Short mmCIF file of C-alpha atoms in Angstrom, two decimals:
data_model
loop_
_atom_site.label_atom_id
_atom_site.label_comp_id
_atom_site.label_asym_id
_atom_site.label_seq_id
_atom_site.Cartn_x
_atom_site.Cartn_y
_atom_site.Cartn_z
CA MET A 26 -9.32 -33.58 -15.47
CA ILE A 27 -11.37 -34.97 -12.59
CA GLU A 28 -14.26 -36.94 -14.04
CA GLY A 29 -17.19 -39.14 -13.06
CA PHE A 30 -16.61 -41.58 -10.26
CA THR A 31 -13.26 -40.13 -9.19
CA ALA A 32 -15.06 -36.86 -8.56
CA LEU A 33 -17.78 -38.62 -6.57
CA TYR A 34 -15.20 -40.43 -4.45
CA ILE A 35 -13.41 -37.18 -3.64
CA PHE A 36 -16.76 -35.59 -2.79
CA MET A 37 -17.77 -38.46 -0.49
CA LEU A 38 -14.45 -38.75 1.33
CA ALA A 39 -14.11 -35.00 1.83
CA GLY A 40 -17.67 -34.93 3.15
CA PHE A 41 -16.90 -37.56 5.77
CA THR A 42 -13.67 -35.81 6.67
CA GLY A 43 -15.44 -32.52 7.33
CA TYR A 44 -18.05 -34.23 9.48
CA GLU A 45 -15.48 -36.16 11.51
CA VAL A 46 -13.13 -33.23 12.03
CA ILE A 47 -15.90 -31.03 13.40
CA SER A 48 -17.83 -33.58 15.42
CA ARG A 49 -15.46 -33.42 18.40
CA VAL A 50 -15.30 -29.66 18.77
CA PRO A 51 -16.25 -28.17 22.15
CA VAL A 52 -18.97 -25.49 22.12
CA ILE A 53 -16.52 -22.82 23.24
CA LEU A 54 -14.81 -23.04 19.86
CA HIS A 55 -17.92 -22.97 17.69
CA THR A 56 -17.65 -19.33 16.70
CA PRO A 57 -13.94 -19.42 15.83
CA LEU A 58 -14.54 -22.68 14.03
CA MET A 59 -17.36 -21.30 11.94
CA SER A 60 -15.06 -18.42 11.14
CA GLY A 61 -12.22 -20.84 10.40
CA SER A 62 -14.29 -22.95 8.02
CA ASN A 63 -15.45 -19.70 6.47
CA PHE A 64 -11.79 -18.91 5.85
CA VAL A 65 -11.15 -22.34 4.32
CA HIS A 66 -13.74 -21.87 1.59
CA GLY A 67 -11.81 -18.72 0.72
CA ILE A 68 -9.90 -21.17 -1.50
CA VAL A 69 -12.51 -20.06 -4.04
CA LEU A 70 -9.91 -17.36 -4.68
CA VAL A 71 -7.85 -19.87 -6.64
CA GLY A 72 -10.80 -20.62 -8.92
CA ALA A 73 -11.68 -16.96 -9.32
CA MET A 74 -8.10 -16.24 -10.41
CA VAL A 75 -8.17 -19.04 -12.98
CA ALA A 76 -11.57 -17.90 -14.29
CA MET A 77 -10.39 -14.32 -14.61
CA GLY A 78 -7.12 -15.44 -16.16
CA HIS A 79 -9.03 -17.05 -19.00
CA ALA A 80 -11.56 -14.26 -19.49
CA ASP A 81 -11.57 -12.78 -23.00
CA THR A 82 -14.44 -10.32 -23.44
CA GLY A 83 -14.84 -7.15 -21.40
CA MET A 84 -17.89 -8.54 -19.59
CA GLU A 85 -16.04 -11.71 -18.57
CA LYS A 86 -13.13 -9.64 -17.31
CA ILE A 87 -15.37 -7.37 -15.22
CA ILE A 88 -17.17 -10.31 -13.60
CA GLY A 89 -13.83 -12.05 -13.12
CA PHE A 90 -12.46 -8.94 -11.44
CA ILE A 91 -15.43 -8.81 -9.06
CA GLY A 92 -15.00 -12.52 -8.38
CA VAL A 93 -11.32 -12.22 -7.47
CA MET A 94 -12.04 -9.19 -5.31
CA LEU A 95 -14.82 -10.94 -3.39
CA ALA A 96 -12.78 -14.14 -3.00
CA ALA A 97 -9.76 -12.24 -1.70
CA GLY A 98 -12.07 -10.54 0.81
CA ASN A 99 -13.36 -13.94 1.94
CA ALA A 100 -9.89 -15.41 2.38
CA VAL A 101 -8.17 -12.44 4.03
CA GLY A 102 -11.12 -11.35 6.16
CA GLY A 103 -11.79 -14.91 7.29
CA TYR A 104 -8.18 -15.34 8.30
CA VAL A 105 -7.87 -12.05 10.18
CA VAL A 106 -10.99 -12.45 12.33
CA THR A 107 -10.32 -16.13 13.10
CA GLU A 108 -6.75 -15.40 14.11
CA ARG A 109 -7.88 -12.49 16.31
CA MET A 110 -10.41 -14.67 18.11
CA LEU A 111 -8.12 -17.64 18.67
CA GLU A 112 -5.31 -15.43 19.90
CA MET A 113 -7.39 -14.63 22.97
CA PHE A 114 -7.97 -18.17 24.20
CA LYS A 115 -5.81 -18.88 27.20
CA SER A 116 -5.87 -21.36 30.05
CA SER A 117 -5.61 -20.16 33.64
CA LYS A 118 -2.48 -22.28 34.05
CA GLY A 119 -0.81 -20.85 30.98
CA ALA A 120 -1.77 -17.25 31.62
CA LYS A 121 -0.37 -16.87 35.11
CA MET B 12 4.58 -26.77 -13.99
CA GLY B 13 1.26 -28.60 -14.05
CA ALA B 14 2.48 -31.26 -11.62
CA LEU B 15 3.92 -28.66 -9.28
CA ILE B 16 0.60 -26.79 -9.22
CA GLN B 17 -1.33 -29.99 -8.45
CA LEU B 18 1.18 -30.87 -5.73
CA SER B 19 0.77 -27.44 -4.15
CA TYR B 20 -3.01 -27.83 -4.16
CA LEU B 21 -2.65 -31.22 -2.50
CA VAL B 22 -0.45 -29.68 0.20
CA ALA B 23 -2.97 -26.84 0.65
CA ALA B 24 -5.91 -29.25 1.00
CA ALA B 25 -3.99 -31.29 3.59
CA LEU B 26 -3.09 -28.12 5.52
CA PHE B 27 -6.76 -27.04 5.56
CA ILE B 28 -7.92 -30.35 7.02
CA LEU B 29 -5.10 -30.48 9.57
CA GLY B 30 -5.73 -26.85 10.45
CA LEU B 31 -9.44 -27.44 11.06
CA LYS B 32 -8.52 -30.49 13.13
CA ARG B 33 -6.19 -28.43 15.29
CA MET B 34 -8.89 -25.79 15.70
CA SER B 35 -11.02 -28.37 17.49
CA SER B 36 -9.05 -27.99 20.73
CA PRO B 37 -8.43 -24.71 22.54
CA VAL B 38 -4.80 -25.67 23.13
CA THR B 39 -3.88 -26.10 19.47
CA ALA B 40 -6.50 -23.82 17.89
CA ARG B 41 -4.12 -20.91 17.37
CA GLY B 42 -1.74 -23.11 15.41
CA GLY B 43 -4.65 -24.47 13.38
CA ILE B 44 -5.47 -21.20 11.70
CA LEU B 45 -1.78 -20.60 10.98
CA TRP B 46 -1.57 -23.96 9.20
CA ALA B 47 -4.68 -23.26 7.16
CA GLY B 48 -3.35 -19.79 6.38
CA ALA B 49 -0.09 -21.25 5.09
CA GLY B 50 -2.10 -23.56 2.84
CA MET B 51 -3.99 -20.59 1.43
CA VAL B 52 -0.78 -18.66 0.69
CA VAL B 53 0.78 -21.65 -1.09
CA ALA B 54 -2.34 -22.27 -3.20
CA THR B 55 -2.75 -18.59 -4.13
CA LEU B 56 0.88 -18.00 -5.11
CA ILE B 57 1.16 -21.12 -7.26
CA THR B 58 -2.04 -20.18 -9.13
CA PHE B 59 -0.20 -17.23 -10.69
CA PHE B 60 1.76 -19.84 -12.66
CA TRP B 61 -1.36 -21.57 -14.04
CA PRO B 62 -0.66 -22.09 -17.78
CA GLY B 63 -2.24 -19.82 -20.39
CA MET B 64 -3.50 -17.10 -18.07
CA GLN B 65 -3.77 -13.40 -18.83
CA ASN B 66 -5.13 -10.21 -17.15
CA TYR B 67 -2.44 -10.40 -14.45
CA VAL B 68 -2.39 -6.67 -13.75
CA TRP B 69 -6.10 -6.40 -13.08
CA MET B 70 -6.08 -9.68 -11.17
CA THR B 71 -3.40 -8.43 -8.79
CA LEU B 72 -5.29 -5.18 -8.38
CA ALA B 73 -8.51 -7.04 -7.51
CA LEU B 74 -6.57 -9.16 -5.03
CA LEU B 75 -5.08 -6.12 -3.36
CA ILE B 76 -8.38 -4.21 -3.18
CA GLY B 77 -10.45 -7.13 -1.84
CA GLY B 78 -7.72 -8.38 0.47
CA GLY B 79 -6.79 -4.91 1.68
CA LEU B 80 -10.34 -3.90 2.53
CA ALA B 81 -10.97 -7.20 4.33
CA TRP B 82 -7.69 -6.90 6.24
CA TYR B 83 -8.56 -3.40 7.39
CA THR B 84 -12.15 -4.17 8.41
CA GLY B 85 -11.16 -7.49 9.98
CA LYS B 86 -8.54 -5.84 12.19
CA LYS B 87 -10.89 -3.05 13.24
CA VAL B 88 -14.14 -4.88 13.97
CA ALA B 89 -15.16 -5.16 17.62
CA MET B 90 -15.54 -8.65 19.07
CA THR B 91 -19.24 -8.04 19.65
CA ASP B 92 -19.72 -7.43 15.93
CA MET B 93 -17.94 -10.62 14.92
CA PRO B 94 -21.03 -12.57 13.75
CA GLN B 95 -22.06 -10.05 11.11
CA MET B 96 -18.45 -9.74 9.94
CA ILE B 97 -18.25 -13.50 9.43
CA ALA B 98 -21.55 -13.27 7.55
CA ILE B 99 -20.18 -10.66 5.17
CA TYR B 100 -16.90 -12.46 4.46
CA ASN B 101 -18.86 -15.65 3.91
CA GLY B 102 -21.22 -13.88 1.51
CA MET B 103 -18.22 -12.67 -0.46
CA GLY B 104 -17.10 -16.28 -0.93
CA GLY B 105 -20.55 -17.23 -2.22
CA GLY B 106 -20.49 -14.25 -4.58
CA ALA B 107 -17.06 -15.30 -5.86
CA ALA B 108 -18.35 -18.82 -6.60
CA ALA B 109 -21.28 -17.31 -8.49
CA ALA B 110 -18.90 -15.03 -10.41
CA ILE B 111 -16.79 -18.03 -11.48
CA ALA B 112 -19.94 -19.70 -12.79
CA ALA B 113 -20.97 -16.52 -14.63
CA VAL B 114 -17.60 -16.26 -16.38
CA GLU B 115 -17.69 -19.94 -17.35
CA LEU B 116 -21.27 -19.68 -18.62
CA LEU B 117 -20.39 -16.62 -20.70
CA ARG B 118 -17.40 -18.45 -22.18
CA GLY B 119 -19.64 -21.44 -22.83
CA GLU B 120 -16.77 -23.90 -23.24
CA PHE B 121 -17.78 -26.74 -20.95
CA HIS B 122 -16.00 -30.07 -21.25
CA SER B 123 -19.22 -31.98 -20.61
CA SER B 124 -22.84 -31.31 -19.78
CA THR B 125 -22.24 -32.56 -16.21
CA PHE B 126 -19.89 -29.65 -15.64
CA GLN B 127 -22.43 -27.25 -17.08
CA ILE B 128 -25.13 -28.51 -14.70
CA LEU B 129 -22.77 -28.28 -11.72
CA ALA B 130 -21.77 -24.75 -12.70
CA VAL B 131 -25.42 -23.65 -12.68
CA VAL B 132 -26.23 -25.40 -9.38
CA GLY B 133 -23.15 -23.88 -7.77
CA ALA B 134 -24.11 -20.48 -9.13
CA LEU B 135 -27.60 -20.75 -7.65
CA ILE B 136 -26.31 -21.76 -4.21
CA GLY B 137 -23.53 -19.18 -4.26
CA SER B 138 -25.87 -16.34 -5.27
CA VAL B 139 -28.35 -17.19 -2.52
CA ALA B 140 -25.53 -17.38 0.05
CA PHE B 141 -24.20 -14.03 -1.18
CA SER B 142 -27.37 -11.94 -1.06
CA GLY B 143 -28.72 -13.80 2.00
CA SER B 144 -25.53 -13.14 3.95
CA MET B 145 -25.72 -9.46 3.08
CA VAL B 146 -29.23 -9.29 4.54
CA ALA B 147 -28.03 -11.19 7.62
CA PHE B 148 -25.24 -8.63 7.99
CA ALA B 149 -27.68 -5.72 7.66
CA LYS B 150 -29.95 -7.22 10.31
CA LEU B 151 -27.23 -7.91 12.88
CA GLN B 152 -25.58 -4.57 12.24
CA GLY B 153 -28.91 -2.89 12.97
CA ILE B 154 -29.22 -1.33 9.51
CA MET B 155 -32.35 -3.37 8.97
CA LYS B 156 -34.37 -3.43 12.18
CA ARG B 157 -37.62 -5.17 11.33
CA SER B 158 -38.31 -8.58 9.93
CA LEU B 159 -40.38 -8.20 6.83
CA VAL B 160 -43.38 -10.51 6.94
CA PHE B 161 -46.36 -10.18 4.65
CA LYS B 162 -49.20 -12.27 3.33
CA ALA B 163 -48.47 -14.94 0.73
CA GLN B 164 -44.76 -14.40 1.30
CA GLN B 165 -44.00 -18.09 0.99
CA VAL B 166 -45.89 -18.23 -2.30
CA LEU B 167 -43.97 -15.28 -3.72
CA ASN B 168 -40.67 -16.77 -2.54
CA LEU B 169 -41.58 -20.03 -4.19
CA LEU B 170 -42.40 -18.22 -7.43
CA VAL B 171 -39.06 -16.41 -7.43
CA PHE B 172 -37.23 -19.65 -6.70
CA GLY B 173 -39.20 -21.42 -9.42
CA GLY B 174 -38.28 -18.65 -11.87
CA ALA B 175 -34.59 -19.00 -10.99
CA LEU B 176 -34.89 -22.77 -11.49
CA VAL B 177 -36.51 -22.40 -14.93
CA PHE B 178 -33.76 -20.08 -16.17
CA GLY B 179 -31.19 -22.36 -14.51
CA LEU B 180 -32.53 -25.35 -16.44
CA MET B 181 -32.39 -23.30 -19.64
CA LEU B 182 -28.74 -22.50 -18.94
CA MET B 183 -27.97 -26.16 -18.23
CA GLY B 184 -29.39 -27.24 -21.58
CA ALA B 185 -28.19 -24.36 -23.75
CA ASP B 186 -25.27 -24.97 -26.10
CA HIS B 187 -24.03 -21.43 -25.72
CA PRO B 188 -26.18 -19.71 -23.05
CA GLY B 189 -27.48 -16.24 -24.00
CA GLY B 190 -26.64 -13.16 -21.97
CA THR B 191 -30.29 -12.38 -21.18
CA ALA B 192 -30.97 -15.79 -19.69
CA ILE B 193 -27.79 -15.58 -17.62
CA LEU B 194 -28.74 -12.13 -16.33
CA ALA B 195 -32.31 -13.25 -15.50
CA PHE B 196 -31.03 -16.34 -13.72
CA PHE B 197 -28.58 -14.49 -11.50
CA THR B 198 -31.02 -11.68 -10.74
CA LEU B 199 -33.72 -14.11 -9.62
CA ALA B 200 -31.25 -16.16 -7.58
CA LEU B 201 -29.98 -13.04 -5.79
CA VAL B 202 -33.51 -11.78 -5.15
CA PHE B 203 -34.47 -15.17 -3.71
CA GLY B 204 -31.55 -15.00 -1.25
CA VAL B 205 -32.77 -11.62 -0.03
CA MET B 206 -36.42 -12.66 0.24
CA MET B 207 -35.61 -15.91 2.00
CA THR B 208 -33.64 -14.07 4.70
CA LEU B 209 -35.95 -11.06 5.18
CA PRO B 210 -38.63 -12.74 7.35
CA ILE B 211 -36.10 -14.43 9.67
CA GLY B 212 -35.73 -12.72 13.04
CA GLY B 213 -32.46 -11.52 14.52
CA ALA B 214 -32.43 -14.24 17.16
CA ASP B 215 -32.25 -16.93 14.50
CA MET B 216 -29.54 -15.22 12.45
CA PRO B 217 -26.64 -17.36 13.78
CA VAL B 218 -28.26 -20.51 12.42
CA VAL B 219 -28.82 -18.78 9.10
CA ILE B 220 -25.23 -17.52 8.87
CA SER B 221 -23.98 -21.01 9.62
CA LEU B 222 -26.27 -22.43 6.94
CA TYR B 223 -25.01 -19.95 4.36
CA ASN B 224 -21.47 -20.84 5.40
CA ALA B 225 -22.18 -24.48 4.57
CA LEU B 226 -23.89 -23.47 1.32
CA THR B 227 -20.92 -21.38 0.22
CA GLY B 228 -18.67 -24.37 0.86
CA LEU B 229 -20.89 -26.48 -1.37
CA ALA B 230 -20.96 -23.83 -4.10
CA VAL B 231 -17.16 -23.63 -3.99
CA ALA B 232 -16.94 -27.42 -4.30
CA PHE B 233 -19.27 -27.44 -7.35
CA GLU B 234 -17.31 -24.71 -9.10
CA GLY B 235 -14.20 -26.71 -8.18
CA PHE B 236 -15.58 -29.61 -10.25
CA VAL B 237 -16.20 -27.22 -13.15
CA LEU B 238 -12.61 -25.97 -13.06
CA SER B 239 -11.22 -29.44 -12.21
CA ASN B 240 -9.58 -27.93 -9.16
CA ALA B 241 -9.06 -30.57 -6.46
CA ALA B 242 -8.19 -28.04 -3.73
CA MET B 243 -11.53 -26.28 -4.23
CA ILE B 244 -13.46 -29.55 -4.31
CA ILE B 245 -11.92 -30.87 -1.10
CA ALA B 246 -11.92 -27.62 0.88
CA GLY B 247 -15.44 -26.74 -0.28
CA THR B 248 -16.86 -30.16 0.54
CA VAL B 249 -15.17 -30.28 3.94
CA VAL B 250 -16.69 -26.90 4.80
CA GLY B 251 -20.03 -27.94 3.33
CA SER B 252 -20.35 -30.98 5.57
CA ALA B 253 -18.74 -29.41 8.63
CA GLY B 254 -20.97 -26.37 8.23
CA THR B 255 -24.08 -28.52 7.94
CA LEU B 256 -23.17 -30.30 11.17
CA LEU B 257 -22.48 -26.98 12.91
CA THR B 258 -25.84 -25.63 11.71
CA GLN B 259 -27.63 -28.65 13.12
CA LEU B 260 -25.83 -28.29 16.46
CA MET B 261 -26.87 -24.64 16.68
CA ALA B 262 -30.48 -25.30 15.74
CA LYS B 263 -30.56 -28.10 18.33
CA ALA B 264 -29.18 -25.80 21.03
CA MET B 265 -32.10 -23.47 20.35
CA ASN B 266 -34.51 -26.40 20.19
CA ARG B 267 -35.66 -25.44 16.72
CA SER B 268 -35.58 -27.42 13.54
CA LEU B 269 -33.89 -25.84 10.56
CA ALA B 270 -37.18 -25.77 8.66
CA ASN B 271 -38.76 -23.95 11.58
CA VAL B 272 -36.04 -21.33 11.57
CA LEU B 273 -36.29 -20.75 7.83
CA PHE B 274 -40.02 -20.68 7.39
CA SER B 275 -41.72 -19.56 10.59
CA GLY B 276 -40.63 -15.95 10.99
CA PHE B 277 -39.92 -16.30 14.71
CA GLY B 278 -38.61 -13.30 16.60
CA SER B 279 -40.77 -10.96 14.57
CA GLY B 280 -43.19 -10.36 17.42
CA ALA B 281 -45.89 -12.80 16.38
CA GLY B 282 -47.03 -15.21 19.08
CA ALA B 283 -45.64 -13.30 22.04
CA THR B 284 -48.61 -10.93 22.20
CA ALA B 285 -51.36 -13.14 23.55
CA GLU B 286 -49.30 -14.17 26.55
CA ALA B 287 -50.37 -13.14 30.05
CA GLY B 288 -47.68 -11.66 32.31
CA PRO B 289 -46.20 -13.92 34.99
CA GLU B 290 -47.43 -13.75 38.58
CA GLY B 291 -45.72 -11.67 41.24
CA ALA B 292 -43.67 -8.50 41.18
CA MET B 293 -40.06 -7.67 40.41
CA LYS B 294 -38.04 -6.85 43.51
CA GLU B 295 -35.12 -4.46 43.41
CA ILE B 296 -31.78 -4.65 45.19
CA ASP B 297 -29.04 -2.05 45.38
CA ALA B 298 -25.36 -2.58 44.62
CA THR B 299 -24.29 -2.51 48.29
CA ASP B 300 -26.57 -5.37 49.29
CA ALA B 301 -25.73 -7.33 46.19
CA ALA B 302 -21.99 -6.92 46.83
CA VAL B 303 -22.34 -8.12 50.43
CA MET B 304 -24.43 -11.09 49.36
CA MET B 305 -21.78 -12.25 46.91
CA ALA B 306 -18.71 -11.35 48.95
CA TYR B 307 -19.85 -13.69 51.74
CA ALA B 308 -21.14 -16.41 49.46
CA GLY B 309 -19.45 -19.78 49.05
CA LYS B 310 -20.17 -20.15 45.41
CA VAL B 311 -21.22 -17.68 42.73
CA ILE B 312 -22.16 -18.64 39.19
CA ILE B 313 -22.06 -15.81 36.69
CA VAL B 314 -24.39 -16.10 33.72
CA PRO B 315 -23.32 -13.57 31.11
CA GLY B 316 -25.44 -12.69 28.11
CA TYR B 317 -25.17 -10.52 25.07
CA GLY B 318 -26.31 -7.50 27.12
CA MET B 319 -23.06 -7.70 29.09
CA ALA B 320 -21.06 -7.55 25.88
CA VAL B 321 -23.08 -4.62 24.54
CA ALA B 322 -22.32 -2.71 27.74
CA GLN B 323 -18.62 -3.66 27.32
CA ALA B 324 -18.76 -4.94 30.88
CA GLN B 325 -16.78 -8.18 30.46
CA HIS B 326 -13.50 -6.71 31.74
CA LYS B 327 -15.15 -5.28 34.85
CA VAL B 328 -17.07 -8.49 35.44
CA TRP B 329 -13.85 -10.51 35.30
CA GLU B 330 -12.18 -8.03 37.68
CA PHE B 331 -15.13 -8.49 40.02
CA ALA B 332 -14.88 -12.28 39.73
CA GLN B 333 -11.16 -12.17 40.58
CA LEU B 334 -11.94 -9.99 43.58
CA LEU B 335 -14.47 -12.56 44.79
CA GLU B 336 -11.95 -15.35 44.25
CA SER B 337 -9.40 -13.52 46.39
CA ARG B 338 -12.03 -13.74 49.15
CA ASP B 339 -12.22 -17.52 48.64
CA VAL B 340 -15.51 -17.45 46.82
CA THR B 341 -15.76 -20.07 44.10
CA VAL B 342 -16.66 -18.31 40.87
CA LYS B 343 -17.75 -20.05 37.71
CA PHE B 344 -19.03 -18.74 34.41
CA ALA B 345 -22.00 -20.52 32.88
CA ILE B 346 -22.53 -20.13 29.18
CA HIS B 347 -25.59 -21.12 27.24
CA PRO B 348 -24.88 -22.55 23.78
CA VAL B 349 -26.62 -19.61 22.13
CA ALA B 350 -25.44 -16.87 24.48
CA GLY B 351 -24.28 -13.95 22.40
CA ARG B 352 -25.21 -13.92 18.78
CA MET B 353 -23.64 -17.26 17.86
CA PRO B 354 -22.69 -20.46 19.65
CA GLY B 355 -19.35 -19.78 21.27
CA HIS B 356 -19.59 -16.03 20.75
CA MET B 357 -19.74 -15.39 24.51
CA ASN B 358 -16.64 -17.54 25.02
CA VAL B 359 -14.78 -15.31 22.60
CA LEU B 360 -15.96 -12.19 24.42
CA LEU B 361 -14.92 -13.58 27.81
CA ALA B 362 -11.60 -14.71 26.39
CA GLU B 363 -11.07 -11.16 25.15
CA ALA B 364 -11.51 -9.95 28.73
CA GLY B 365 -8.91 -12.47 29.89
CA VAL B 366 -11.16 -15.07 31.50
CA PRO B 367 -9.35 -18.43 31.26
CA TYR B 368 -11.42 -20.99 29.38
CA ASP B 369 -11.27 -23.55 32.20
CA LYS B 370 -13.47 -21.28 34.34
CA ILE B 371 -16.16 -21.32 31.69
CA TYR B 372 -18.73 -24.08 31.76
CA ASP B 373 -21.28 -25.43 29.30
CA LEU B 374 -24.94 -25.86 30.02
CA GLU B 375 -24.67 -29.61 30.69
CA GLU B 376 -21.59 -29.20 32.88
CA ILE B 377 -23.00 -26.52 35.14
CA ASN B 378 -26.75 -27.04 35.34
CA ASN B 379 -26.70 -29.47 38.28
CA GLU B 380 -24.47 -27.06 40.21
CA PHE B 381 -27.02 -24.26 40.42
CA PRO B 382 -28.87 -25.71 43.46
CA GLN B 383 -25.58 -25.60 45.42
CA ALA B 384 -24.79 -22.05 44.34
CA ASP B 385 -25.46 -19.24 46.81
CA VAL B 386 -25.84 -16.66 44.11
CA ALA B 387 -26.48 -16.82 40.39
CA LEU B 388 -25.46 -13.47 38.91
CA VAL B 389 -27.25 -12.97 35.60
CA ILE B 390 -25.76 -10.14 33.57
CA GLY B 391 -27.47 -9.10 30.39
CA ALA B 392 -28.87 -12.57 29.74
CA ASN B 393 -32.59 -13.10 29.42
CA ASP B 394 -34.12 -15.81 27.27
CA VAL B 395 -31.45 -18.37 28.14
CA VAL B 396 -32.43 -18.29 31.83
CA ASN B 397 -36.19 -18.03 31.33
CA PRO B 398 -37.90 -20.88 33.22
CA VAL B 399 -40.94 -20.40 31.02
CA ALA B 400 -39.05 -22.53 28.50
CA ARG B 401 -39.53 -25.45 30.92
CA SER B 402 -43.05 -24.77 32.11
CA ASN B 403 -45.23 -23.05 29.53
CA PRO B 404 -45.96 -25.07 26.37
CA ASP B 405 -47.57 -22.00 24.75
CA SER B 406 -44.39 -19.97 24.88
CA PRO B 407 -42.45 -19.62 21.63
CA ILE B 408 -39.28 -20.62 23.47
CA TYR B 409 -40.88 -23.67 25.15
CA GLY B 410 -38.55 -26.66 25.11
CA MET B 411 -35.36 -24.68 24.59
CA PRO B 412 -32.72 -25.95 27.03
CA ILE B 413 -32.00 -23.22 29.57
CA LEU B 414 -29.53 -22.54 32.36
CA ASP B 415 -31.26 -23.35 35.64
CA ALA B 416 -30.31 -20.06 37.29
CA ASP B 417 -33.69 -20.01 39.06
CA LYS B 418 -32.59 -23.03 41.14
CA ALA B 419 -29.79 -21.11 42.83
CA ARG B 420 -30.50 -19.94 46.41
CA ASN B 421 -30.42 -16.33 45.29
CA VAL B 422 -30.56 -14.81 41.85
CA ILE B 423 -29.34 -11.32 41.05
CA VAL B 424 -30.29 -10.04 37.65
CA VAL B 425 -28.36 -7.09 36.27
CA LYS B 426 -30.45 -5.40 33.65
CA ARG B 427 -30.70 -2.02 32.02
CA GLY B 428 -34.48 -1.68 32.17
CA LYS B 429 -37.65 -3.66 32.54
CA GLY B 430 -37.88 -4.61 28.85
CA LYS B 431 -38.18 -8.03 27.31
CA GLY B 432 -35.44 -10.15 25.77
CA PHE B 433 -34.33 -10.59 22.20
CA SER B 434 -37.22 -12.95 21.51
CA GLY B 435 -39.82 -10.61 23.02
CA VAL B 436 -40.91 -13.14 25.63
CA GLU B 437 -41.61 -12.09 29.24
CA ASN B 438 -39.15 -13.69 31.66
CA GLY B 439 -40.63 -15.61 34.60
CA LEU B 440 -37.29 -15.65 36.41
CA PHE B 441 -37.53 -11.92 37.18
CA PHE B 442 -40.70 -12.45 39.19
CA LEU B 443 -39.50 -15.28 41.43
CA ASP B 444 -39.22 -14.90 45.21
CA ASN B 445 -35.47 -15.54 45.26
CA THR B 446 -34.76 -13.09 42.45
CA ARG B 447 -33.58 -9.53 42.97
CA MET B 448 -33.25 -7.01 40.16
CA LEU B 449 -30.20 -4.76 40.00
CA TYR B 450 -30.98 -2.09 37.44
CA GLY B 451 -28.30 -0.22 35.57
CA ASP B 452 -25.76 -0.33 32.78
CA GLY B 453 -23.70 -3.54 33.02
CA GLN B 454 -20.36 -1.78 33.22
CA GLU B 455 -21.45 0.76 35.84
CA VAL B 456 -23.02 -1.93 37.97
CA ALA B 457 -19.87 -4.05 37.81
CA SER B 458 -17.73 -1.04 38.79
CA LYS B 459 -20.02 -0.32 41.74
CA LEU B 460 -19.89 -3.95 42.86
CA ILE B 461 -16.09 -3.89 42.73
CA ALA B 462 -15.96 -0.69 44.79
CA GLU B 463 -18.40 -2.08 47.34
CA VAL B 464 -16.56 -5.38 47.79
CA LYS B 465 -13.25 -3.55 48.18
CA GLN B 466 -14.73 -1.58 51.09
CA LEU B 467 -15.76 -4.68 53.00
#
C-alpha cells in the first residue's frame, strides 16, 4: 500500500524526472517523443487488467473489458507508431 | 509472488524513464522505444499473476482485440496522418483510466477517502482526455471540418463542467456511490471534453493533443494511487510533467498562450475578414526558369510545409536537392517548429523520404542564413513564412516567430493555387518583389524541376 507522504514523494520525484528528461530534447524529435510518452502511459493497461480481474458484477466486467481493450490499444498503437517514426531517422554519415 | 510483481514494476518504471531519456537524441532514439517496449511487456506479463484475479478469458480477449486493432492501424497509417493517430491512441489511454475509476467506484471498496477522491479526479481528467482526443482526431482526419462556435458557448461549457464537478463531489463523499450518479458524472465529463475541443481550430490541434497527452498521464497516475500501483504512478507522472513541458514548448513556438488556444476559437475564420489585402501583385515563374535559377545558385534553402507532405512530394524534393548538391549547390532544409501538424512532424516526413537529419535546421539555426541564400524554395508552407507576423500587429498571427524566407535574394513559392493558409491569413511574402510563384501540385513541380536540371 502506498500511502500519504510516500505517495507525494513519488509524485514529486517522478514529476521532476519527466521534466528533466524532456527538457533537453531537440525539436526534430518532438513528434516521436510525444508519441513515445503517449506509449508510456499505456502502462494504464496494467491497472485496467487488475480492475477487470477483480470485477464481480456484469456491469463491472463490461466496463473492465472496455478498459483493458482501450488500454491495450494505447500501449500497442503507441509503440507501433513511435517505432515506425524513429526507424526512419538517419544521419548522412550513417546512411551512406 | 507479490515481491516479484513489485520488482517487475520497478524494472518497468526504470526502463520507461531510461527509454524516454534515450529518445531525446536522434542517435539513441530507436533504442529508447525498444527499452520502453520491453518494460511494457514485462509489466503486462507479470500482471497476469496478480493474486486473486479472475475473468482471465475475457481479459485476454480484450487484450487481443484492442492490441490487434491498434497494431493493424498503427502499421497502416500514413506518416502524414500520424498526429490524429497519436490523438486516438492517447484518447484510448484516457478512456482506460476512466474505466478503471468506474469499476472501482461501482465496487465501492476504497481503502480511504483520499483514494476515492483521487479516483474521481482521475476519472474526470481521463474522460475529458478521451472524448476530447476523439474530437481532435475527427478534426484532423477531416471528418469534422468546421469549428463549432456559438453564442454563450463558454457559459454552457462552464455549466457542463460545473455539473460534472457537482456529481464528482457527490461520488467523492458517497459511502457506496449509486449507479445513477456515476452515470451522470461520466456522461457530463465526456460531454465537456467534446464541447471544450469543438471550438478549437485545426491549426491549434497539436497543442491540444499534447495537452490531452499530459492529462492522460496525470489520470493514469491518479488511478495508479487508487490501485497502489507504483509503475502507473511513476510512468503517469513522468508523462504528465513531460507532456506539460512539451505543450508549453509548442504553444510558445506558435506564440500563443495555452489559455488563448483553449478559449479563443482561433482558426475558425474570425478576425481574418476585416484585413485588407497586401500591396502589389503575385508574379509567376515557370519550372524552366526556376530550375535554372537554382541550378546556378550557390546556396538554396528549402522550406517545406504541410502542403508538400499532402502532395507526397518529399521524395521528389529530396531527389531534387541531391541533384542540386551534385552540382555543388549548398542545400539546407529549414523547418519551422510548427511545420506540419505537430512540432517535429515535418522532420518525421523528411526522414521518411531519406533526408539525413543533419541537413535539417531549426528556425534559430537557419534564420540568419537567409540573407546569404540565393534562393529560398518554399514548398507548401504558408503561415510559417508570412512576414505579416513581424509587421502587422492586427494580424491574428502577429508575433509568431517565422522563417525569414523573404530575406533571401530570391524566393520561389510552390503552391497549388492562390488560396490562403491554414490560418486563413493572406500572405505578404507572395506579393514581394523578389518572390516568384510556381503554381502546381508539389510532386509534379518537383518532377519537372528534376527533369529541367538534368537537361542543363
